[in-house]
XYZ file of C-alpha atoms in Angstrom:
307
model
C -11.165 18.342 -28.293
C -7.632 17.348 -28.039
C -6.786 15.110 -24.735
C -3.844 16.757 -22.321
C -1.218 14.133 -22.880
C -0.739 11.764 -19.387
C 3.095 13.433 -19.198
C 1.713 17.047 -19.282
C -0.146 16.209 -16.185
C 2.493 15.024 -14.926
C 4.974 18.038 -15.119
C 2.063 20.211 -14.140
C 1.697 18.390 -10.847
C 5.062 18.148 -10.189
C 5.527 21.889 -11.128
C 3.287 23.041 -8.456
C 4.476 20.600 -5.683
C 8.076 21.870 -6.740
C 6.550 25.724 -6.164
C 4.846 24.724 -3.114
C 8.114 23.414 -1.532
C 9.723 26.102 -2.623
C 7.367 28.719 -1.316
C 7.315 26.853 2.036
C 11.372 26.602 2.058
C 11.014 30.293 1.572
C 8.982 31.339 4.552
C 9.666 28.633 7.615
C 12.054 29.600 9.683
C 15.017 26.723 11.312
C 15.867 28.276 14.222
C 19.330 28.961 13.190
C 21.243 31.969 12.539
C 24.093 32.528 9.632
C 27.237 34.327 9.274
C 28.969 35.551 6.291
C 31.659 37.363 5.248
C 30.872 40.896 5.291
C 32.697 43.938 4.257
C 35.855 45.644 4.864
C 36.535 48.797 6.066
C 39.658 51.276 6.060
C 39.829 51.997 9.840
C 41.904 55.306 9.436
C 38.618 56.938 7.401
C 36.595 56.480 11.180
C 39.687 58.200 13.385
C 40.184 62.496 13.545
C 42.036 64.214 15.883
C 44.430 66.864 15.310
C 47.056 64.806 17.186
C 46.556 61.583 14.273
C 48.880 61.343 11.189
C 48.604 59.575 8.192
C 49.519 55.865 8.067
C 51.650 54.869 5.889
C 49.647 52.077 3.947
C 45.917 50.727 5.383
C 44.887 48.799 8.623
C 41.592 47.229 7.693
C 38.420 46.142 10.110
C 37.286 42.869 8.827
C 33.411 42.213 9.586
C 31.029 39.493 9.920
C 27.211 39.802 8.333
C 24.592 37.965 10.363
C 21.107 36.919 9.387
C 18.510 35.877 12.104
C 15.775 34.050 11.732
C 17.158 31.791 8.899
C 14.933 30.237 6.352
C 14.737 26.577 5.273
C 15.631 27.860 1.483
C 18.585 30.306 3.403
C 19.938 27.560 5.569
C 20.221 25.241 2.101
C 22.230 28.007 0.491
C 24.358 28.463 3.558
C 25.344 24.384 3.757
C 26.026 24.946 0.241
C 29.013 27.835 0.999
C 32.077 27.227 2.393
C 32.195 30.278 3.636
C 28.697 30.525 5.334
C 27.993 29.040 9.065
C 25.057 28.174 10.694
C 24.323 28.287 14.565
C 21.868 27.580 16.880
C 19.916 30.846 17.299
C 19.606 30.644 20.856
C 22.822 29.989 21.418
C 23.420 33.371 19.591
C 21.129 35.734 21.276
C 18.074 35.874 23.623
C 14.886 34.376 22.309
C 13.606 37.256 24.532
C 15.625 39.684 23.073
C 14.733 42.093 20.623
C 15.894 43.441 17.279
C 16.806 46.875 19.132
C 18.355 45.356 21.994
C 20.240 43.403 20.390
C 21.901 46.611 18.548
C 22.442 48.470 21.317
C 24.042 45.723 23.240
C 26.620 44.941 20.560
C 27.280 48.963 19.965
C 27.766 48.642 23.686
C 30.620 46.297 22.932
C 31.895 48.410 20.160
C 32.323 51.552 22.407
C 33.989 49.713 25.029
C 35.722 47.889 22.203
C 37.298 51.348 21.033
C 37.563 53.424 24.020
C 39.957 50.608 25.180
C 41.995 50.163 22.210
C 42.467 53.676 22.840
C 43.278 52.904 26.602
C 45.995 50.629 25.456
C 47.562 52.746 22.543
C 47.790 55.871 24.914
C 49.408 53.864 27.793
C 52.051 52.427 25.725
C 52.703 55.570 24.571
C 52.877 57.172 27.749
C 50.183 59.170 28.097
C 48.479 59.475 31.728
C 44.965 57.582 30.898
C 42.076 56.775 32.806
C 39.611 53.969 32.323
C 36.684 52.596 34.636
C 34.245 49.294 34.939
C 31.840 47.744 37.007
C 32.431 44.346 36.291
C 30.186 42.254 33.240
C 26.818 42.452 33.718
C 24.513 39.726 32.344
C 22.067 40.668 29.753
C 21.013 37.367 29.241
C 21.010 33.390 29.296
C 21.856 31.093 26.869
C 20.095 27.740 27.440
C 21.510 24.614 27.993
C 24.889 26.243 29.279
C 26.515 26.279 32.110
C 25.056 29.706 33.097
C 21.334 28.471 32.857
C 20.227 28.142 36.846
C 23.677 29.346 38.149
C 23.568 33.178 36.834
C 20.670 35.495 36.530
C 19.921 38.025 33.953
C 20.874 41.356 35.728
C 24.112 39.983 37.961
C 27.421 41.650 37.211
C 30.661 39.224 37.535
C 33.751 40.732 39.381
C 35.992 37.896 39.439
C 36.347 34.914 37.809
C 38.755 32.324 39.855
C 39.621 35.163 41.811
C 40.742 37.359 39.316
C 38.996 40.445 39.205
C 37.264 41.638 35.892
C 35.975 45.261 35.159
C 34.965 44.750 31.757
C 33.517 42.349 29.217
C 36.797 41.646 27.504
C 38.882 40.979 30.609
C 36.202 37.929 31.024
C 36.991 36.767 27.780
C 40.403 36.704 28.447
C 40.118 34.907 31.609
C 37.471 32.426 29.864
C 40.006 31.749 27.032
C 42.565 30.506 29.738
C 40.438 27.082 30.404
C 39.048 24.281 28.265
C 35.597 22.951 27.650
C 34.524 21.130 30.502
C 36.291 23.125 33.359
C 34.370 24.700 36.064
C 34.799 28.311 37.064
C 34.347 29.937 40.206
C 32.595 33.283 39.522
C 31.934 36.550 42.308
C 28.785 37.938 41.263
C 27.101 40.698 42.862
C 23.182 40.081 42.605
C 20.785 42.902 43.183
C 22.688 45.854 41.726
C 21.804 49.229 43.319
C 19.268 47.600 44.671
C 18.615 47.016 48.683
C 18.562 43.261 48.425
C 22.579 43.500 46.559
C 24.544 40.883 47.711
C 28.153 39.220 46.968
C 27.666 35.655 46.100
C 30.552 32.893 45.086
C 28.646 30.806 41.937
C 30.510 27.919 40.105
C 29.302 27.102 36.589
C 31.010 24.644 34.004
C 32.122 25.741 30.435
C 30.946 24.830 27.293
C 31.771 25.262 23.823
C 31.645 28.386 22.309
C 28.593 28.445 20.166
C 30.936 29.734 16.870
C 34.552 29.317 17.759
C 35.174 25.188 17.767
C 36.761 23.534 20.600
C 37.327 27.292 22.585
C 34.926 27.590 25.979
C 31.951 30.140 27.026
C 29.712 30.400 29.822
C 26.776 30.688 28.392
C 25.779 34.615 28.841
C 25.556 37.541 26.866
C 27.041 40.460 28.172
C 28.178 43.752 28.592
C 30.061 45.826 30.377
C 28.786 47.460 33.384
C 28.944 51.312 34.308
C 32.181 51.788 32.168
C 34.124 54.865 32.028
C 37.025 56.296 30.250
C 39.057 60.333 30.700
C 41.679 60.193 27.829
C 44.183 63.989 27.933
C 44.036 63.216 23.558
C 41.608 64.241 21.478
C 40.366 61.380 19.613
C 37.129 60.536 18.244
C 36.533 57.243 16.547
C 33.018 57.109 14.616
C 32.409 53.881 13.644
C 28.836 54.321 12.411
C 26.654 51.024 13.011
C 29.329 48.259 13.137
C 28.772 46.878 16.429
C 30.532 43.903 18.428
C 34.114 44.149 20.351
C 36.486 42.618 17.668
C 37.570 45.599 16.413
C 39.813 46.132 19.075
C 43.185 44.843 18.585
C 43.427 47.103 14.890
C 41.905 50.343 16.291
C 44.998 49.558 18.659
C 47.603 49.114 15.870
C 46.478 52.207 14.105
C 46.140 54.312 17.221
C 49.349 53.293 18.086
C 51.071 54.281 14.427
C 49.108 57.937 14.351
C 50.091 59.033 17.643
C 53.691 58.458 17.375
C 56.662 58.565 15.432
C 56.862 54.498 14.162
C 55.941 53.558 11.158
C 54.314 50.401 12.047
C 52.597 49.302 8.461
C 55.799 50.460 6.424
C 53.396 50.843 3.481
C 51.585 47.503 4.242
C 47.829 46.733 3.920
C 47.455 44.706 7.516
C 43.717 43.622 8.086
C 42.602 42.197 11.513
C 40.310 40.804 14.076
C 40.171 40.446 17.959
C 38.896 42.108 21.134
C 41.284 43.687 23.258
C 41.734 44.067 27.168
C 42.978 46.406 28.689
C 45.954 44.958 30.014
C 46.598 44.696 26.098
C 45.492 40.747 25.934
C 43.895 39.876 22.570
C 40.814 37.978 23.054
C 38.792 34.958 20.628
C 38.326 35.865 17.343
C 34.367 35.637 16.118
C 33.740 34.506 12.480
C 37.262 33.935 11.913
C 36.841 31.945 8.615
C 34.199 34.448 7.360
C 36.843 37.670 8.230
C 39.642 35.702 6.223
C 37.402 35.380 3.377
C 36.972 39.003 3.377
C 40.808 40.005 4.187
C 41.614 37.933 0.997
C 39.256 39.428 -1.616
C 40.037 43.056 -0.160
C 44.365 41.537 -0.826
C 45.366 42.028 2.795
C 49.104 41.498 2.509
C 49.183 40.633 6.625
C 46.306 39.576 8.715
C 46.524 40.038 13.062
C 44.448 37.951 15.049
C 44.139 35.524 18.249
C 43.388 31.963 18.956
């Protein structure tokens, strides 16, 4: 019988500790969530209405991919690209939070996203538009934030320094005014509908924003409470299963091209990204170096956006 030479035993050992790291690197989850450049979409292919025109040329949504729950072999792969970030989970969504709620929270953003790009368009075009909100409510807690023992899941904000707010993006706008490190006075009504409601005056201290470097957050995740909207044009925007408010400021710029006489794209291919209030503000851009990635391969020739 032949002996297994000493370097065969070797590589075979090595082989399967290699596999075994690999399977383990494979399964075990970090804690972190990752963004990447997603795809592109034509925004003029989710508007009808028999009041819309063509554009002349392409406004372009420019999207973000997630991925939750991120793998030590992922996470490797994602340090390794550019074009790939990784962030705290937590500090993305509620550990209590699931898959489902999630999704319906950021398609809650969406349609408030929309309906007030369409707010804005209409307005500056003179139409006689109507549009509602609550305040934000708070859908959850991000820990180690300002918001953690200040705010409770469940308040709605109504004011922040004063200022009142009816919707999530008019908070954003209002957050995006400080730094890192400021404190904000917030109104908050606790106890919605409820008969213990009360109006309380609640001061919390930014932080950074858990994706966008060196801009400030509270430390919530939220949504827009008992929003409404009566528009006298016809307009339905379908954007299937693309959730989250960024969307805004080019559903605004291609509202605002259909339902009028300007040619505002003059044959251009303008991509985009950024929430919009509606006072018309453009809010914080999320993702912004994974949407660039993605204007460039689809050869955006202009790209909109905030900072």
């Amino acid at each position: 019988m032949r002996r297994v030479p000493a370097w065969a035993w070797v590589v075979g050992i090595l082989a399967l500790i290699l596999g075994a790291l690999v399977g383990w690197a494979s399964f075990s989850e970090t804690g972190y969530a990752s963004f990447r450049p997603g795809p592109v979409y034509e925004i003029a292919e989710f508007v009808e209405g028999e009041e819309a025109t063509e554009l002349n040329g392409e406004t372009l949504m420019l999207t973000v991919i997630p991925s939750y729950d991120v793998t030590v072999l992922e996470a490797i792969w994602a340090d390794l690209n550019p074009a790939v970030d990784l962030i705290d989970l937590e500090r993305v969504r509620d550990p209590e939070e699931s898959d489902e709620e999630y999704a319906e929270r950021q398609r809650t953003n969406m349609a408030v996203s929309k309906e007030t790009a369409e707010y804005v368009a209409l307005d500056r075009l003179g139409y006689d538009v109507t549009i509602t909100g609550g305040g934000v409510l708070v859908s959850g807690i991000i820990p180690e934030t300002g918001a953690v023992g200040v705010l409770e899941e469940g308040d709605v904000v109504i004011a922040i320094d004063g200022v009142p707010v009816t919707q999530h993006l008019e908070a954003v706008t209002e957050i995006y005014k400080h730094e890192v490190g400021d404190d904000l006075e917030l109104t908050v009504i606790r106890g919605v509908e409820t008969d213990e409601e009360e109006e309380l005056t609640l001061t919390v201290t930014l932080v950074e924003h858990q994706i966008e470097e060196g801009q400030p957050m509270i430390g919530f995740l939220a949504t827009t409470y008992n929003w409404g909207f009566e528009s006298p044009v016809d307009i339905e925007i379908d954007q299937g299963r693309i959730g989250g408010p960024s969307a805004g400021l080019m559903y605004t710029i291609t509202l605002l091209d259909m339902l009028s006489d300007d040619d505002l794209l003059e044959g251009r291919k303008v991509a985009g990204t950024g929430s919009i209030d509606r006072n018309g503000g453009v809010g914080p851009i999320g993702g912004i170096k994974q949407k660039i990635v993605g204007a460039d391969r689809d050869g955006a020739d202009v790209v909109f956006g905030s900072r």
